[in-house]
Amino acid sequence: MIISAAAFGLIVGGLLGLVGGGGSILAVPALVYGVGLPLAAAIPTSLVVVGASSAVAVLPRLRAGVNWRLALIIGAAGTVTAYLGAMVNRLLDPKILLLAFAAIMVFAGIRMLMPSKSLGGACALPGGGVNWRSCLPKAIATGAVVGFLTGLLGVGGGFLIVPALTLVLGLPMALTVGTSLVIIVINSAAGFAAHLGDLQIDWAVTAAFAGAAMVASLMAGRIGTGIPDKVLKRGFGILVLVIAAYVAMQALLS
């Protein structure tokens, strides 16, 4: 289990470092089907792994820029709904959760395959300012939705935050990646705290997974700026769709 956890940690950390999200959407299936953890243990473990590796991955991105105000607003909104998501998690059958996870992965994969570009908007005016009257409600709504999914499914939300920051809030990719990583750290911490009441976690497996993910995320973050964004998004979208099909099949056959 330790070797498997370290191997999958390299993949998850690499994705986080490259595109600023997507690690958590793979972490839960990897921990359940690759490492062999039950879903109840995989969710809090994924939050530790993704939060730690995102904190490391943001370091090479600091020069490219992080919109700290938006990151804190979206993260704060998510901390509230993360607890609600964790409450709903305890009421649902694991099979339903995995099917929901697969459905969200399909959405994320298709969204990543669709062409997108920064269009600007209230949160990223041409002169570099922010129209807070219009931007603030969108930022809070984005944080609330992502926070709920964090508590419900054990995801840091990067696979939703990245398209939300670029398409809904209008941030350029140079700011999106770093800002997304900061939000993931906040959401992961909130989601983990929400699961403390019934925590099930193997700390040896978690340490192996998180350690490998942190190393990979730091290395990938340094080389990610040299890879075309379209190439990264297309490859990630295809990978997510393949894993979504596998998760759905396993959930239906189990």
XYZ file of C-alpha atoms in Angstrom, residues 50-238:
189
model
C -4.148 17.718 -2.026
C -3.900 20.510 0.530
C -0.226 19.834 1.275
C 0.808 19.397 -2.356
C -1.109 22.522 -3.429
C 0.682 24.566 -0.771
C 3.996 23.438 -2.256
C 2.858 23.810 -5.874
C 1.922 27.476 -5.410
C 5.498 28.450 -4.518
C 6.844 28.493 -8.116
C 3.692 30.369 -9.172
C 4.090 33.303 -6.795
C 6.008 35.328 -9.372
C 3.294 34.723 -11.990
C 0.773 36.180 -9.588
C -1.939 35.229 -7.136
C -5.126 37.241 -6.628
C -5.084 36.989 -2.847
C -8.351 38.859 -2.255
C -10.342 36.588 -4.548
C -8.604 33.521 -3.144
C -9.533 34.470 0.418
C -13.135 35.409 -0.491
C -13.760 32.192 -2.421
C -11.971 30.120 0.209
C -13.913 31.721 3.079
C -17.238 31.104 1.335
C -16.220 27.485 0.836
C -15.350 26.858 4.488
C -18.987 27.393 5.458
C -20.511 25.062 2.884
C -17.769 22.436 3.342
C -19.334 21.493 6.674
C -22.742 21.159 5.009
C -21.225 18.899 2.370
C -19.628 16.712 5.044
C -23.009 16.357 6.792
C -24.653 15.207 3.557
C -21.730 12.829 2.961
C -22.592 10.900 6.139
C -26.163 10.372 4.940
C -25.437 8.939 1.499
C -24.462 5.458 0.369
C -20.832 5.180 -0.874
C -22.063 3.890 -4.245
C -24.137 7.052 -4.732
C -21.139 9.196 -3.812
C -18.894 7.426 -6.322
C -21.496 7.764 -9.082
C -21.832 11.466 -8.259
C -18.067 11.722 -8.362
C -18.008 10.076 -11.807
C -20.698 12.447 -13.096
C -18.742 15.498 -11.945
C -15.585 14.053 -13.501
C -17.394 13.744 -16.855
C -18.422 17.394 -16.618
C -14.888 18.437 -15.712
C -13.339 16.359 -18.491
C -15.652 17.731 -21.173
C -15.099 21.269 -19.895
C -11.344 20.831 -20.093
C -11.597 19.602 -23.696
C -13.639 22.622 -24.761
C -11.636 25.604 -26.054
C -11.481 28.452 -23.584
C -9.656 31.703 -23.142
C -9.671 34.511 -20.666
C -12.444 36.896 -21.648
C -12.006 39.431 -18.892
C -14.874 40.602 -16.746
C -15.831 42.315 -13.507
C -13.090 40.523 -11.580
C -10.403 41.346 -14.155
C -10.963 44.699 -15.815
C -8.758 45.679 -18.788
C -6.838 48.122 -16.604
C -6.178 45.469 -13.985
C -8.787 46.605 -11.477
C -11.853 44.856 -10.056
C -15.524 45.886 -10.107
C -16.338 44.469 -6.686
C -20.076 45.212 -6.894
C -20.385 42.695 -9.728
C -17.414 40.472 -8.892
C -18.119 39.831 -5.197
C -21.449 37.932 -5.623
C -19.911 35.723 -8.331
C -16.870 34.990 -6.173
C -18.979 34.082 -3.132
C -21.281 31.834 -5.187
C -18.271 30.094 -6.744
C -16.739 29.494 -3.327
C -19.995 28.161 -1.873
C -20.479 25.570 -4.622
C -16.868 24.405 -4.578
C -16.794 24.264 -0.772
C -19.891 22.050 -0.662
C -18.331 19.608 -3.131
C -15.134 19.629 -1.064
C -16.955 18.407 2.024
C -19.216 16.017 0.114
C -16.689 14.260 -2.102
C -13.301 15.048 -0.597
C -12.111 17.174 -3.505
C -10.149 20.389 -3.273
C -12.230 21.756 -6.127
C -9.448 22.765 -8.514
C -11.114 21.024 -11.457
C -14.055 23.422 -10.988
C -12.131 26.446 -9.728
C -9.864 26.701 -12.784
C -12.691 27.051 -15.362
C -14.707 29.173 -12.914
C -11.874 31.655 -12.441
C -11.253 31.978 -16.175
C -14.815 31.883 -17.546
C -17.033 33.165 -14.714
C -14.642 35.634 -13.080
C -12.514 36.388 -16.156
C -9.042 35.945 -14.654
C -6.135 35.335 -17.044
C -4.435 31.944 -16.761
C -1.327 33.506 -15.229
C -3.440 34.423 -12.183
C -5.825 31.479 -12.355
C -3.323 28.724 -11.605
C -1.775 30.340 -8.539
C -5.112 31.616 -7.212
C -6.660 28.174 -7.669
C -3.903 26.521 -5.651
C -4.405 28.918 -2.731
C -8.169 28.252 -2.758
C -7.539 24.497 -2.823
C -5.373 24.768 0.289
C -8.144 26.655 2.126
C -10.891 24.287 0.951
C -8.878 21.180 1.769
C -8.222 22.392 5.308
C -11.908 23.208 5.809
C -13.022 19.886 4.350
C -10.598 17.946 6.550
C -11.763 19.797 9.666
C -15.352 18.929 8.757
C -14.455 15.216 8.824
C -12.656 15.268 12.202
C -15.719 13.974 14.022
C -15.528 10.558 12.339
C -11.944 10.570 11.085
C -10.666 7.339 9.534
C -7.139 7.685 8.213
C -3.998 5.584 7.751
C -1.222 8.045 8.496
C 1.544 5.899 6.975
C -0.265 5.714 3.637
C -1.151 9.406 3.888
C 2.475 10.390 4.526
C 3.724 8.343 1.547
C 1.048 9.729 -0.770
C 1.451 13.330 0.404
C 5.256 13.245 0.386
C 5.417 12.004 -3.203
C 2.712 14.459 -4.280
C 4.543 17.426 -2.730
C 7.794 16.572 -4.506
C 6.031 16.055 -7.844
C 3.955 19.233 -7.516
C 7.034 21.356 -6.862
C 8.869 19.924 -9.868
C 5.823 20.132 -12.150
C 5.117 23.694 -11.060
C 8.570 24.753 -12.216
C 8.257 23.187 -15.672
C 4.530 23.814 -16.155
C 4.969 27.395 -17.311
C 6.837 26.156 -20.381
C 4.089 23.805 -21.595
C 1.240 25.206 -23.761
C -1.987 25.510 -21.785
C -4.051 23.851 -24.532
C -1.877 20.732 -24.425
C -2.201 20.416 -20.655
C -5.964 20.904 -20.654
C -6.592 18.453 -23.495
C -4.490 15.709 -21.925
C -6.067 16.252 -18.525
C -9.584 16.200 -19.956
C -9.029 12.862 -21.696
